[in-house]
Amino acid sequence: MTKTVLNGRLAFAAVMLVGLILPAVFERHMVDLLVYAGLYTIAGLGVGLLLGQCGIVNLAQALFYGIGAYASAYSTVTLGWSPWSGILLGIAISVAVALVIGFPLLRLHGFFLALATLAAGTIGTIFFFEWDWLTGGTLGIGGLPPLSVLGFEFNSPARFYYLVWAVVIILLVLSSNLVSGRPGLAMRALRDSAPAAEVMAVNIHAIRTKIFALSAGLGALAGSLFAHYSTYVSVESFTVQRSIVFLLIPVIAGARSIWGTVAGALFVTFVPELLSGFGDAHQMLFGIMLVLVVTLMPDGLAGIPARVARRFAR
Amino acid sequence: MSLGKRIFFGAPALAMALIGASAAAEPVRIGALLSTTGGLAGLGIPQRDGVLLAQKLINANGGVGGEPLEILMEDDGSNPDAAMTKVNTLVHSQGVKAIVGPTGIAQTVAIGSVTQPLNIPVLAFTGIGPAVENARNCVFHMTPAQGLNARALLSYAKEIGAKRVGVLHDSGYGQVIWGVMSKLGDEFGVEFVQVEKFELSASDATAQAAKVKASEPDAVIVLSSLATPFRNLRQVGLTAPIISVHGTATYEIVKAMGDAADNIVHAEFLIAEDPLPYQVEFVAEFQKEYGRLPKHFEAAGYDAVMATVAALKRASSNAAPDALCQEVRTPYQGAFAQYDFTAKDLGGLTLSSFSYSLLTKGKFSRLPFKASQ
Amino acid sequence: MNTVMTHAPVKSQPLMALRGVAHQFGGLVVLRDVSFTVSRGRIAGLIGPNGSGKTTLFNIASGFLRPANGQIFIDGRDITAASVQERSRQGLIRTFQTPKVFQHMSVRENIEMGLYATTGAGFLASMLATPGARGERARIRRDAQEVGERFGLGSHLNTRAGDLPAGQQRIVELARAYMTKPRVLLLDEPSSGLSSDEVELLRNWVRTLSNEGITVLLVSHDMGLMSVCDTVHALYFGKIIASGSMAAIQADPMVREAYLGG
Amino acid sequence: MNSTLIIQSLMAGLTNSFVYALIGIGIAVIYRGTRIINAMQGDFAVIGGMLTVFGLVSAGLPYVWACALGIAAGAASGLLIDVVCVRPMIRRQADDEAFLLLTIGLAFTISAAVLYIGGREAHLLPGIGGNGTVEIAGAFMSVHAIFLIAISLLVVCGLWLFYRKTIAGLSMIAASVDPDGATSIGINVARMRGYTFVLGGAIGALAGILVTPLISVSYQMGLGLTLKGFAAAILGGLTNPLGAVLGGLVIGLSESLAVVGLSSGYKDVVALTIMLLMMVLMPNGLLGKAGRRGG
């Protein structure tokens, strides 16, 4: 027991160390992809909490990602606020929107809830498009300032890499705490059996609404960070396709695994890039991989170690 | 390790054989950032064809001052985020001297924030866009600015005596042009009697078309890159003339219009069935290479590479980016039109650059009308 | 607040009372004017053939169904309109006919859920792992360990509950219910799918819980198990046709008629 | 705004209504037979439309045979999906979400495959009854649209008879409503599910063939069709083909009126908001039938 704990800690420390030196050894493009993997981990973590802990399929995450990005873009470029207040504004608006749409919609379950979120996300994209006084429409908003702390600017992929992954690790720790804590227990309980959870005095609707708002806040944070990294936002980044990608992160990772989200995010950023060498076939190959994961690997990538262990145990 | 997709024709070997170079020639690298997948692929793919033709011809004729031309081809998937990622790779990791592309306006605005501070020349297949671009003097524009497109269309409406004009535009490209055109009605003595928008993803705009038709316009201007509005306008029985922006003047989109394509007038640039003298050579080379006729997007792709190479030849081979940018900034006779990169809009196209074509059974024929300032 | 019960002497005051409960689905009347009471620490049973309205009555008592008419009281308080969670906080806990353990959670976590209502760490405190939240969590774990061991689940505490055999899952469900420190425990067909040894074990547990002061309402077909009840009510077509000890009920001619005829 | 315009919009809306209804019918058929929401129903339409174009243009088949090819392709894809993907997942008792993710993944894959194999161009088919239009009170409607509406109604009637009067239809419903009971009276539940997918695929492909002359067929149109079709099916109570037609009418007509009365950019907002309101406020659909929450 203690030996595995020790091994786990050693492995964790090794991964951290490798993570620290990656920007120094990788070329810029790879670091750039790693930054995106970090941003996607944050947004995917929200979707994963909903899917893995509550069994809710959320196809509206790009809406919240967009709200975060546009809040940052508008408040810094048009209003001239500081980037940090833009991030807070984005999170606040996202959480508010999530509460307003989540309160009625979260009474739905299963397929119906999933398609309701898809509809909400689609409506969101239309508003991003139509409100061009706010979002810049097709042309988008450019010229966002880089984030800075005490005069240190996060203005290169390597610098931003450290920022985003520090945020990722903090959020993963917080999420793990949440899931292993009392609310996490209740979430998993209601996922396994809603009636029995109700008997244990779990307020199902309240807890689902809270976690939806939390997920939206994570989406907005990822969106704001993305906007400051890219320095440019346009409606193309917040479509339903992006929501599907966010959903795939926990699906590929194994929805119940918090730390697995990182693997899912790395998968959706790097695999299409690797496959792009196949030309026009790459989207099809990516799609087939997804279908295989869903069909054959119910626990995603996180389920692989257990499978291997089972095979050896036989 | 680069994960990017590279298209590198086997031309260097051929080029070396031709010029008899003794030293291993270090290729001259430029980047091509195009939308060859996603929503803009209908434009990005023909641009790529033009780019590749130009590269082949250049390398067959001795390359760039004896060095082969290598073009690093990147696809942004019609997505501005991806364009940012790819342009960073091209500029920082691959060290390209210039960039040909992007295909879309949003992508052009986006990557300008990376290339302009480094003075790396960008030859974009877009017209000059939002105000931020005015200060980007190394981002050149191979297609007309939206105001110019709008004027070219309205010139024709005026020519045929249309006073009441209906407009049907899509929510992307079309909306941008409409933003400018809406202010130009008085100048051309035109009243916009009905203006309707439809989503870029729409597969049907019949209701909007009906609304335009119901306003009984003398002519309808369509601002879109899709075939849908043309079909719908004909389906609701519109008989008034349709005038369209150059975005739909491609054989592929015209084919998707079906029967509706007849009698549409395009304000465009390259009528390959009847090319202008400065276009003859390009049309012949293109037809030889691909066995089909080019349109203006192919020509723009070709011109962008040719203009870049011309500038590279004038600058010394290890010139700093700002010197190269300076060399691009000059008049250039392209197959698309006569450019003047010293112009305020960084492209120098004018109303007289436009040709007007009439569609008949999928073929474009030249109309005698020429617009003037 | 409620004055209906005040005339009763405190000592034998019923902890749970149903008054004139009636229900119908569409036009089909499934319960008509059902009333009975259960005193503190006593075990009451409900029997009846299939379709007699047992399950409906059980769902009404546990809050999963609102009765068309009638009232339900816990300790003199009208809880007819209370939700399942409110009833849970009042100390009314039910189990399910097919055991509903939290399958993907460990046995220990299942039992820990029993303390959900009486603990308080929220989202923020749990995320930040405040000393309060951690202390509370440690106490929950300790208590769950204790209860788990008491119910003979000590060696299974880290097993996934869904991996246990059905009999063990019942015990987990019972331990989880016990963990809430219930005042009233509603057990729905707790012996279905159990071996005779396991039923015997269950019977002892029900007796023990009752001795600790927990009031129990039991629905079962299993006459062996039902013998643990202090009072048994026989339902037939939505009406109580007999009440009394198990032996008395079994001897009742109407009940015999109902069972043989039904 | 004049009356001709309103009539024209209503007729455009009517045509769209039946397009949405046809997709919705397919979703309803599959939900009724398997309790799975098929998020790739629109892609069956793409398959059907594309294969018919291939048969007519590339293989030079007569129109009727090309349509038969398209419908067969839709049916075959339905069967393939059931055998290759759904069956193993049923065996391991996958959750609702997993089936939804599966069909989303399939929608993505099929769209990408059509792009890879068939290219990005939009293709047209000649309309049934030619490409003519008829004038009604100053407004125009294509002859093909009238055929589309008629064929949709025939499909609904056919399904009504099929589910009520034939052994196969009754067995398919029994297999989904009560799989254990159905097995006990000798119904092969897995085979019935296969038939359901074949039927759903064929209806989807027929929808694709019928819409292609109006709006053309291209690789990326699947998801949009699915969403509108789902809205139609939801309004109709999800298991009822006739309800899907009613739902399609509500969505299609309100959309076209939104274009006349409101800005056309908000057309989809109107349609989807109606769907969301219905889901929350009238979860059993306009017809109030049961069986909405199941899964």
Coordinates of C-alpha atoms in Angstrom, one line a residue, chain A residues 14-292:
Chain A
A14 CA 8.6 12.9 -12.6
V15 CA 5.7 14.0 -14.7
M16 CA 5.9 17.5 -13.1
L17 CA 9.6 17.7 -13.8
V18 CA 9.2 16.7 -17.4
G19 CA 6.4 19.2 -17.7
L20 CA 8.6 21.9 -16.4
I21 CA 11.3 21.4 -19.0
L22 CA 9.1 20.7 -22.0
P23 CA 9.0 24.3 -23.3
A24 CA 12.8 24.4 -23.3
V25 CA 13.2 21.3 -25.4
F26 CA 10.1 21.4 -27.7
E27 CA 9.8 23.6 -30.7
R28 CA 7.3 26.5 -30.6
H29 CA 4.5 24.7 -32.4
M30 CA 4.5 21.9 -29.9
V31 CA 4.5 24.3 -27.0
D32 CA 1.6 26.1 -28.7
L33 CA -0.3 22.8 -28.9
L34 CA 0.4 22.1 -25.2
V35 CA -1.0 25.5 -24.3
Y36 CA -4.2 24.6 -26.2
A37 CA -4.2 21.2 -24.5
G38 CA -4.1 23.1 -21.2
L39 CA -7.0 25.4 -22.2
Y40 CA -9.0 22.4 -23.3
T41 CA -8.3 20.6 -20.1
I42 CA -10.0 23.5 -18.2
A43 CA -13.1 23.6 -20.4
G44 CA -13.2 19.8 -20.7
L45 CA -12.9 19.4 -16.9
G46 CA -16.2 21.2 -16.6
V47 CA -17.9 18.9 -19.1
G48 CA -16.3 15.9 -17.4
L49 CA -17.6 16.8 -14.0
L50 CA -21.1 16.9 -15.5
L51 CA -20.7 13.7 -17.4
G52 CA -18.7 11.6 -15.1
Q53 CA -20.2 12.7 -11.8
C54 CA -23.7 13.5 -12.7
G55 CA -24.3 11.7 -16.0
I56 CA -25.2 14.9 -17.8
V57 CA -24.1 15.3 -21.5
N58 CA -23.3 19.0 -22.0
L59 CA -23.2 20.1 -25.6
A60 CA -23.2 23.8 -24.7
Q61 CA -19.7 24.3 -23.3
A62 CA -18.6 26.4 -26.4
L63 CA -21.3 28.9 -25.4
F64 CA -19.6 29.5 -22.0
Y65 CA -16.2 29.3 -23.6
G66 CA -17.4 32.1 -26.0
I67 CA -18.9 34.2 -23.2
G68 CA -15.6 34.1 -21.4
A69 CA -13.6 35.0 -24.5
Y70 CA -15.9 37.8 -25.6
A71 CA -16.2 39.2 -22.1
S72 CA -12.4 39.4 -22.0
A73 CA -12.1 40.8 -25.5
Y74 CA -14.8 43.5 -25.1
S75 CA -13.8 44.6 -21.6
T76 CA -10.1 45.0 -22.5
V77 CA -10.2 46.2 -26.1
T78 CA -13.4 48.2 -26.1
L79 CA -13.7 49.3 -22.5
G80 CA -10.1 49.3 -21.7
W81 CA -10.4 47.4 -18.4
S82 CA -7.6 45.2 -17.0
P83 CA -7.5 41.6 -18.2
W84 CA -8.2 40.1 -14.8
S85 CA -11.4 42.0 -14.4
G86 CA -12.4 40.8 -17.8
I87 CA -11.9 37.2 -16.7
L88 CA -14.0 37.7 -13.6
L89 CA -16.7 39.3 -15.7
G90 CA -16.7 36.4 -18.1
I91 CA -17.0 33.9 -15.3
A92 CA -19.8 35.9 -13.6
I93 CA -21.8 36.2 -16.8
S94 CA -21.3 32.5 -17.6
V95 CA -22.4 31.4 -14.2
A96 CA -25.5 33.6 -14.4
V97 CA -26.4 32.3 -17.8
A98 CA -25.9 28.7 -16.6
L99 CA -28.2 29.3 -13.7
V100 CA -30.9 30.9 -15.9
I101 CA -30.9 28.1 -18.5
G102 CA -29.9 25.3 -16.2
F103 CA -32.7 25.8 -13.7
P104 CA -35.4 24.8 -16.2
L105 CA -33.4 22.5 -18.4
L106 CA -31.8 20.4 -15.7
R107 CA -35.2 19.0 -14.9
L108 CA -34.7 17.0 -18.1
H109 CA -32.7 13.8 -18.2
G110 CA -30.6 11.7 -20.5
F111 CA -31.0 12.2 -24.2
F112 CA -33.4 15.1 -23.7
L113 CA -31.1 17.1 -21.6
A114 CA -28.2 16.5 -24.0
L115 CA -30.2 17.7 -27.0
A116 CA -31.6 20.6 -24.9
T117 CA -28.0 21.7 -24.2
L118 CA -27.2 21.3 -27.9
A119 CA -30.1 23.6 -28.8
A120 CA -28.9 26.1 -26.1
G121 CA -25.4 26.0 -27.6
T122 CA -26.7 26.5 -31.1
I123 CA -28.8 29.5 -30.0
G124 CA -25.7 30.9 -28.3
T125 CA -23.7 30.7 -31.5
I126 CA -26.4 32.5 -33.4
F127 CA -26.3 35.4 -30.8
F128 CA -22.5 35.6 -31.1
F129 CA -23.1 36.0 -34.8
E130 CA -25.9 38.4 -34.7
W131 CA -24.6 40.7 -31.9
D132 CA -21.7 42.0 -34.0
W133 CA -21.7 45.3 -32.1
L134 CA -20.5 43.2 -29.2
T135 CA -18.6 40.4 -30.7
G136 CA -17.4 41.8 -34.0
G137 CA -19.4 39.1 -35.8
T138 CA -17.4 37.3 -38.5
L139 CA -14.5 39.7 -38.3
G140 CA -14.1 39.1 -34.6
I141 CA -12.1 41.3 -32.1
G142 CA -8.4 41.5 -32.3
G143 CA -5.6 43.2 -30.3
L144 CA -6.2 41.8 -26.8
P145 CA -3.4 42.6 -24.4
P146 CA -1.4 39.8 -23.0
L147 CA -2.0 38.8 -19.4
S148 CA 0.5 40.1 -16.9
V149 CA 1.4 39.7 -13.3
L150 CA 3.5 42.4 -11.6
G151 CA 4.8 43.6 -14.9
F152 CA 5.7 40.1 -16.1
E153 CA 3.8 39.5 -19.4
F154 CA 2.6 36.1 -20.5
N155 CA 3.3 37.0 -24.1
S156 CA 5.0 33.9 -25.6
P157 CA 3.8 30.3 -25.8
A158 CA 6.4 29.2 -23.3
R159 CA 5.4 31.8 -20.7
F160 CA 1.7 31.1 -21.3
Y161 CA 2.4 27.4 -21.0
Y162 CA 3.5 27.8 -17.4
L163 CA 0.6 30.0 -16.6
V164 CA -2.1 27.8 -18.1
W165 CA -0.7 24.5 -16.7
A166 CA -0.4 26.1 -13.2
V167 CA -4.0 27.0 -13.4
V168 CA -4.8 23.5 -14.7
I169 CA -3.1 21.8 -11.8
I170 CA -4.8 24.0 -9.3
L171 CA -8.2 23.3 -10.8
L172 CA -7.5 19.6 -11.0
V173 CA -6.6 19.5 -7.3
L174 CA -9.7 21.5 -6.4
S175 CA -11.9 19.2 -8.6
S176 CA -10.4 16.1 -7.0
N177 CA -11.1 17.5 -3.6
L178 CA -14.7 18.3 -4.6
V179 CA -15.3 14.8 -6.0
S180 CA -13.8 13.0 -3.1
G181 CA -15.6 15.4 -0.7
R182 CA -19.2 15.4 0.5
P183 CA -20.7 17.1 -2.7
G184 CA -18.8 14.6 -4.9
L185 CA -20.2 11.7 -2.9
A186 CA -23.7 13.1 -3.5
M187 CA -23.1 13.7 -7.2
R188 CA -21.9 10.1 -7.8
A189 CA -24.7 8.8 -5.7
L190 CA -27.4 10.5 -7.7
R191 CA -25.7 9.3 -10.9
D192 CA -25.9 5.7 -9.7
S193 CA -29.4 5.9 -8.3
A194 CA -31.3 9.1 -8.2
P195 CA -34.2 7.7 -6.0
A196 CA -31.8 6.3 -3.4
A197 CA -29.8 9.6 -3.4
E198 CA -33.1 11.4 -2.7
V199 CA -33.8 9.2 0.2
M200 CA -30.3 10.2 1.6
A201 CA -31.6 13.9 1.4
V202 CA -29.7 14.9 -1.7
N203 CA -31.4 17.8 -3.5
I204 CA -30.9 16.5 -7.0
H205 CA -31.9 19.5 -8.9
A206 CA -29.9 21.9 -6.7
I207 CA -26.7 19.9 -7.0
R208 CA -27.1 19.5 -10.8
T209 CA -27.7 23.2 -11.2
K210 CA -24.6 24.0 -9.1
I211 CA -22.3 21.7 -11.0
F212 CA -23.7 23.1 -14.3
A213 CA -22.8 26.6 -13.1
L214 CA -19.4 25.4 -12.0
S215 CA -18.8 23.8 -15.4
A216 CA -19.9 27.0 -17.1
G217 CA -17.5 29.0 -15.0
L218 CA -14.6 26.7 -16.0
G219 CA -15.6 27.1 -19.6
A220 CA -15.6 30.9 -19.3
L221 CA -12.2 30.8 -17.6
A222 CA -10.8 28.7 -20.4
G223 CA -12.3 31.0 -23.0
S224 CA -10.9 34.1 -21.3
L225 CA -7.4 32.6 -21.2
F226 CA -7.7 31.5 -24.8
A227 CA -8.7 35.1 -25.8
H228 CA -5.6 36.6 -24.1
Y229 CA -3.4 33.9 -25.5
S230 CA -4.6 34.1 -29.1
T231 CA -5.1 37.9 -28.8
Y232 CA -7.9 37.5 -31.3
V233 CA -11.4 36.0 -31.0
S234 CA -14.1 35.3 -33.6
V235 CA -17.3 33.4 -33.8
E236 CA -15.6 30.4 -35.5
S237 CA -14.1 29.3 -32.2
F238 CA -17.4 29.0 -30.4
T239 CA -19.5 26.7 -32.7
V240 CA -21.3 23.5 -31.8
Q241 CA -18.3 21.6 -33.2
R242 CA -16.2 23.0 -30.5
S243 CA -18.7 21.9 -27.9
I244 CA -18.5 18.4 -29.3
V245 CA -14.7 18.5 -29.0
F246 CA -15.0 19.6 -25.3
L247 CA -17.4 16.7 -24.7
L248 CA -15.0 14.2 -26.3
I249 CA -12.3 15.2 -23.8
P250 CA -13.9 13.4 -20.9
V251 CA -15.3 10.6 -23.1
I252 CA -11.9 9.7 -24.4
A253 CA -10.3 10.1 -21.0
G254 CA -12.9 8.1 -19.2
A255 CA -15.5 10.4 -17.8
R256 CA -15.1 9.5 -14.1
S257 CA -11.4 10.3 -14.0
I258 CA -10.5 13.9 -13.0
W259 CA -6.8 13.7 -13.9
G260 CA -7.6 11.7 -17.0
T261 CA -9.0 14.9 -18.4
V262 CA -5.4 15.9 -19.3
A263 CA -5.1 12.8 -21.4
G264 CA -8.3 13.5 -23.2
A265 CA -7.3 17.1 -23.9
L266 CA -3.9 16.0 -25.2
F267 CA -5.7 13.5 -27.4
V268 CA -8.0 16.0 -29.0
T269 CA -5.2 18.5 -29.6
F270 CA -2.5 16.2 -30.8
V271 CA -4.2 13.3 -32.6
P272 CA -5.9 15.5 -35.3
E273 CA -2.5 17.2 -35.7
L274 CA -0.8 13.8 -36.2
L275 CA -3.5 12.6 -38.5
S276 CA -3.5 15.7 -40.6
G277 CA -0.6 14.1 -42.5
F278 CA -3.3 11.9 -44.1
G279 CA -4.8 14.9 -45.8
D280 CA -8.5 14.9 -46.2
A281 CA -8.9 11.5 -44.6
H282 CA -7.8 12.7 -41.2
Q283 CA -11.3 13.8 -40.0
M284 CA -12.7 10.5 -41.0
L285 CA -9.9 8.6 -39.1
F286 CA -10.5 10.8 -36.1
G287 CA -14.2 10.0 -36.3
I288 CA -13.6 6.3 -36.5
M289 CA -11.3 6.4 -33.5
L290 CA -14.0 8.2 -31.5
V291 CA -16.6 5.6 -32.5
L292 CA -14.2 2.8 -31.5

